[in-house]
Short mmCIF file of C-alpha atoms in Angstrom, two decimals:
data_model
loop_
_atom_site.label_atom_id
_atom_site.label_comp_id
_atom_site.label_asym_id
_atom_site.label_seq_id
_atom_site.Cartn_x
_atom_site.Cartn_y
_atom_site.Cartn_z
CA ASP Z 297 -59.60 85.49 168.31
CA ALA Z 298 -62.74 87.32 169.49
CA GLY Z 299 -62.97 85.58 172.87
CA ILE Z 300 -62.96 82.06 171.45
CA THR Z 301 -60.83 79.23 172.77
CA GLN Z 302 -60.53 75.69 171.54
CA SER Z 303 -59.22 72.67 173.38
CA PRO Z 304 -57.15 70.73 172.91
CA ARG Z 305 -55.02 72.63 170.40
CA HIS Z 306 -53.33 69.44 169.22
CA LYS Z 307 -54.35 65.82 169.52
CA VAL Z 308 -53.08 62.52 168.17
CA THR Z 309 -55.36 59.54 168.49
CA GLU Z 310 -55.85 56.08 167.04
CA THR Z 311 -58.47 54.87 164.62
CA GLY Z 312 -61.64 53.74 166.35
CA THR Z 313 -61.27 55.87 169.48
CA PRO Z 314 -63.77 58.55 170.47
CA VAL Z 315 -62.60 62.16 170.44
CA THR Z 316 -64.26 65.31 171.76
CA LEU Z 317 -63.19 68.81 170.84
CA ARG Z 318 -64.36 71.79 172.83
CA CYS Z 319 -65.12 75.34 171.77
CA HIS Z 320 -65.65 77.98 174.43
CA GLN Z 321 -66.73 81.58 173.82
CA THR Z 322 -67.00 84.58 176.10
CA GLU Z 323 -68.95 86.78 173.65
CA ASN Z 324 -72.44 85.44 174.42
CA HIS Z 325 -73.05 84.93 170.70
CA ARG Z 326 -76.05 82.84 169.75
CA TYR Z 327 -74.58 80.98 166.78
CA MET Z 328 -71.65 78.59 166.90
CA TYR Z 329 -70.12 76.53 164.11
CA TRP Z 330 -67.64 73.73 163.59
CA TYR Z 331 -65.58 73.63 160.40
CA ARG Z 332 -62.81 71.44 159.12
CA GLN Z 333 -59.98 72.68 156.95
CA ASP Z 334 -58.05 70.40 154.62
CA PRO Z 335 -55.38 71.13 151.99
CA GLY Z 336 -56.93 72.09 148.67
CA HIS Z 337 -60.32 72.74 150.24
CA GLY Z 338 -61.96 75.78 151.67
CA LEU Z 339 -63.42 75.62 155.14
CA ARG Z 340 -66.28 73.13 155.22
CA LEU Z 341 -69.10 73.25 157.70
CA ILE Z 342 -69.62 70.16 159.88
CA HIS Z 343 -72.39 71.23 162.26
CA TYR Z 344 -73.73 74.45 163.64
CA SER Z 345 -75.85 75.60 166.56
CA TYR Z 346 -78.42 78.39 166.66
CA GLY Z 347 -79.01 78.23 170.39
CA VAL Z 348 -78.71 76.04 173.48
CA LYS Z 349 -79.68 72.49 172.51
CA ASP Z 350 -80.45 73.66 168.96
CA THR Z 351 -78.11 72.16 166.39
CA ASP Z 352 -78.18 71.10 162.78
CA LYS Z 353 -76.00 69.42 160.17
CA GLY Z 354 -73.67 71.09 157.76
CA GLU Z 355 -72.04 69.99 154.55
CA VAL Z 356 -69.79 67.23 155.97
CA SER Z 357 -71.57 65.97 159.08
CA ASP Z 358 -71.15 62.19 158.63
CA GLY Z 359 -69.13 60.71 161.49
CA TYR Z 360 -69.56 63.75 163.73
CA SER Z 361 -72.00 64.76 166.44
CA VAL Z 362 -72.31 67.94 168.46
CA SER Z 363 -73.84 69.17 171.67
CA ARG Z 364 -74.52 72.55 173.17
CA SER Z 365 -75.75 72.55 176.75
CA LYS Z 366 -74.64 76.12 177.51
CA THR Z 367 -74.42 79.26 175.40
CA GLU Z 368 -70.66 79.41 175.80
CA ASP Z 369 -69.74 75.80 174.96
CA PHE Z 370 -70.06 73.81 171.74
CA LEU Z 371 -68.65 70.29 171.66
CA LEU Z 372 -67.73 68.28 168.58
CA THR Z 373 -67.50 64.50 168.99
CA LEU Z 374 -66.01 61.93 166.68
CA GLU Z 375 -67.66 58.75 167.92
CA SER Z 376 -65.09 56.48 166.27
CA ALA Z 377 -62.26 58.41 164.69
CA THR Z 378 -61.04 57.49 161.20
CA SER Z 379 -57.93 58.57 159.31
CA SER Z 380 -60.11 60.63 156.96
CA GLN Z 381 -60.96 62.83 159.94
CA THR Z 382 -57.37 63.96 160.28
CA SER Z 383 -57.74 67.70 159.80
CA VAL Z 384 -57.62 71.09 161.41
CA TYR Z 385 -60.91 71.94 163.12
CA PHE Z 386 -62.10 75.49 163.61
CA CYS Z 387 -64.89 76.79 165.74
CA ALA Z 388 -66.63 80.02 164.76
CA ILE Z 389 -69.25 82.23 166.36
CA SER Z 390 -71.66 84.88 165.17
CA ARG Z 391 -74.11 87.09 167.01
CA THR Z 392 -77.07 86.34 164.77
CA GLY Z 393 -77.83 84.41 161.64
CA GLY Z 394 -78.30 86.06 158.31
CA THR Z 395 -75.24 87.85 156.99
CA ASP Z 396 -73.59 88.40 160.35
CA THR Z 397 -69.84 87.96 160.27
CA GLN Z 398 -68.36 84.79 161.72
CA TYR Z 399 -65.32 85.00 163.99
CA PHE Z 400 -63.00 82.06 164.28
CA GLY Z 401 -61.10 80.35 167.07
CA PRO Z 402 -57.42 79.33 166.86
CA GLY Z 403 -58.11 75.78 165.66
CA THR Z 404 -57.41 72.21 166.79
CA ARG Z 405 -55.05 70.01 164.82
CA LEU Z 406 -56.27 66.41 165.00
CA THR Z 407 -54.26 63.46 163.71
CA VAL Z 408 -55.88 60.05 163.54
CA LEU Z 409 -53.34 57.23 163.12
CA GLY H 103 -73.56 74.12 141.92
CA GLU H 104 -72.66 77.51 143.22
CA SER H 105 -69.08 78.03 144.16
CA VAL H 106 -66.52 80.57 145.24
CA GLY H 107 -63.04 80.29 143.85
CA LEU H 108 -59.74 82.07 143.47
CA HIS H 109 -57.73 82.72 140.32
CA LEU H 110 -54.25 82.42 141.84
CA PRO H 111 -53.23 79.95 144.51
CA THR H 112 -49.97 81.81 145.32
CA LEU H 113 -48.81 85.38 144.99
CA SER H 114 -45.36 86.80 145.73
CA VAL H 115 -44.86 90.56 146.01
CA GLN H 116 -42.04 92.84 147.02
CA GLU H 117 -42.36 94.63 150.34
CA GLY H 118 -43.84 98.05 149.74
CA ASP H 119 -45.63 97.08 146.53
CA ASN H 120 -49.39 96.76 146.23
CA SER H 121 -50.99 93.30 146.23
CA ILE H 122 -54.11 92.24 144.41
CA ILE H 123 -55.88 89.00 145.26
CA ASN H 124 -58.74 87.90 143.08
CA CYS H 125 -61.87 85.85 143.64
CA ALA H 126 -64.59 84.67 141.28
CA TYR H 127 -68.06 83.75 142.42
CA SER H 128 -70.78 81.98 140.51
CA ASN H 129 -73.99 82.86 142.38
CA SER H 130 -75.26 86.08 140.83
CA ALA H 131 -77.78 86.39 143.68
CA SER H 132 -75.07 86.68 146.33
CA ASP H 133 -75.37 90.02 148.05
CA TYR H 134 -72.57 89.94 150.58
CA PHE H 135 -68.91 88.98 150.54
CA ILE H 136 -66.18 88.75 153.14
CA TRP H 137 -62.42 88.59 152.98
CA TYR H 138 -60.53 86.68 155.66
CA LYS H 139 -56.80 86.51 156.40
CA GLN H 140 -55.29 83.37 157.88
CA GLU H 141 -51.77 83.41 159.25
CA SER H 142 -49.89 80.17 159.70
CA GLY H 143 -51.18 78.19 162.66
CA LYS H 144 -54.03 80.59 163.37
CA GLY H 145 -57.74 80.84 162.67
CA PRO H 146 -59.15 83.02 159.88
CA GLN H 147 -59.40 86.68 160.77
CA PHE H 148 -62.05 89.02 159.34
CA ILE H 149 -60.53 91.75 157.17
CA ILE H 150 -63.30 93.52 155.31
CA ASP H 151 -66.72 92.91 153.84
CA ILE H 152 -68.79 94.39 151.06
CA ARG H 153 -72.45 94.30 150.12
CA SER H 154 -73.69 94.05 146.58
CA ASN H 155 -75.06 97.60 146.57
CA MET H 156 -71.46 98.83 146.65
CA ASP H 157 -68.66 98.60 144.07
CA LYS H 158 -65.84 99.51 146.40
CA ARG H 159 -65.10 99.60 150.08
CA GLN H 160 -61.96 100.80 151.78
CA GLY H 161 -60.40 99.89 155.08
CA GLN H 162 -57.01 100.49 156.56
CA ARG H 163 -54.59 99.74 153.68
CA VAL H 164 -57.14 97.38 152.14
CA THR H 165 -59.72 97.93 149.44
CA VAL H 166 -62.27 95.47 148.16
CA LEU H 167 -63.69 95.88 144.67
CA LEU H 168 -66.83 94.15 143.49
CA ASN H 169 -67.67 93.72 139.82
CA LYS H 170 -71.13 92.20 139.66
CA THR H 171 -71.15 92.14 135.87
CA VAL H 172 -68.41 89.53 135.73
CA LYS H 173 -68.98 88.17 139.26
CA HIS H 174 -65.53 89.06 140.46
CA LEU H 175 -64.06 90.31 143.74
CA SER H 176 -60.62 91.62 144.42
CA LEU H 177 -58.75 92.51 147.58
CA GLN H 178 -56.11 95.17 147.22
CA ILE H 179 -53.47 95.65 149.89
CA ALA H 180 -51.49 98.87 149.70
CA ALA H 181 -47.80 99.04 150.60
CA THR H 182 -47.61 95.34 151.41
CA GLN H 183 -45.71 94.54 154.60
CA PRO H 184 -44.12 91.32 155.86
CA GLY H 185 -46.99 90.97 158.34
CA ASP H 186 -49.37 90.67 155.40
CA SER H 187 -47.92 87.26 154.52
CA ALA H 188 -50.83 84.86 154.95
CA VAL H 189 -53.53 82.96 153.13
CA TYR H 190 -56.48 85.10 152.04
CA PHE H 191 -60.00 83.70 151.54
CA CYS H 192 -63.07 85.19 150.03
CA ALA H 193 -66.46 83.95 151.19
CA GLU H 194 -70.09 84.43 150.29
CA PRO H 195 -73.17 83.47 152.31
CA LEU H 196 -75.08 80.33 151.56
CA PHE H 197 -78.51 80.30 153.15
CA PHE H 198 -79.54 76.77 153.92
CA ASP H 199 -82.38 76.99 156.42
CA ASN H 200 -84.60 79.39 158.27
CA TYR H 201 -82.32 79.71 161.28
CA GLY H 202 -78.90 80.45 160.03
CA GLN H 203 -76.47 80.62 157.25
CA ASN H 204 -73.17 79.32 156.18
CA PHE H 205 -70.41 80.77 154.12
CA VAL H 206 -68.89 79.14 151.08
CA PHE H 207 -65.14 79.64 151.33
CA GLY H 208 -62.63 79.54 148.55
CA PRO H 209 -59.48 77.42 149.05
CA GLY H 210 -57.39 80.57 149.52
CA THR H 211 -54.47 82.43 147.97
CA ARG H 212 -51.13 82.43 149.73
CA LEU H 213 -49.49 85.85 149.77
CA SER H 214 -45.73 85.90 150.28
CA VAL H 215 -44.02 89.23 150.89
CA LEU H 216 -40.42 89.35 149.68
CA PRO H 217 -37.89 91.59 151.45
#
């Protein structure tokens, strides 16, 4: 998985609780991304980062926030989890923007009860 | 809007046969495409890419064909093996700002290899 780890790998939580997912890379890539994957849908971008403290919204950013204080770490926070946020979350990295290939982590399966 | 899609959601092939997975795209300006493989419980894995100035690109046992006239991609896997069983996605870039890009991913085709 191209030097990308995600933690936790599985999490079950209750509606209304805050949740933070972590992505850690050892490739020193500039760009990092958070996606969610749901049945019947392709991967959908939540937020992305183009450098330390530089982030922006993706297609499905409502209810999510991110932070990147170090090159190697990108955090995704659900401030108040809802059942609609039950999904598999993938982190991806790429060296540059443009048409550079994205490499994915192993994923985190989140269940919100 | 622009979209990337797949013709077949599932495909079953006999071990040793060739597999062909198809993908249609709607943005005629797209100039780059990627195929990913996703095994159960794992993240997507890059397989092969192709730029629009090419019609064909070959890798190890895989070939991607691009038909810009009909906006169609295909991934061909030669001598399909049990380890090829997975979901396959095509993706094209979607530029949305000055700093980066995103990919539009199709929902995927599940390839099942029969013994």
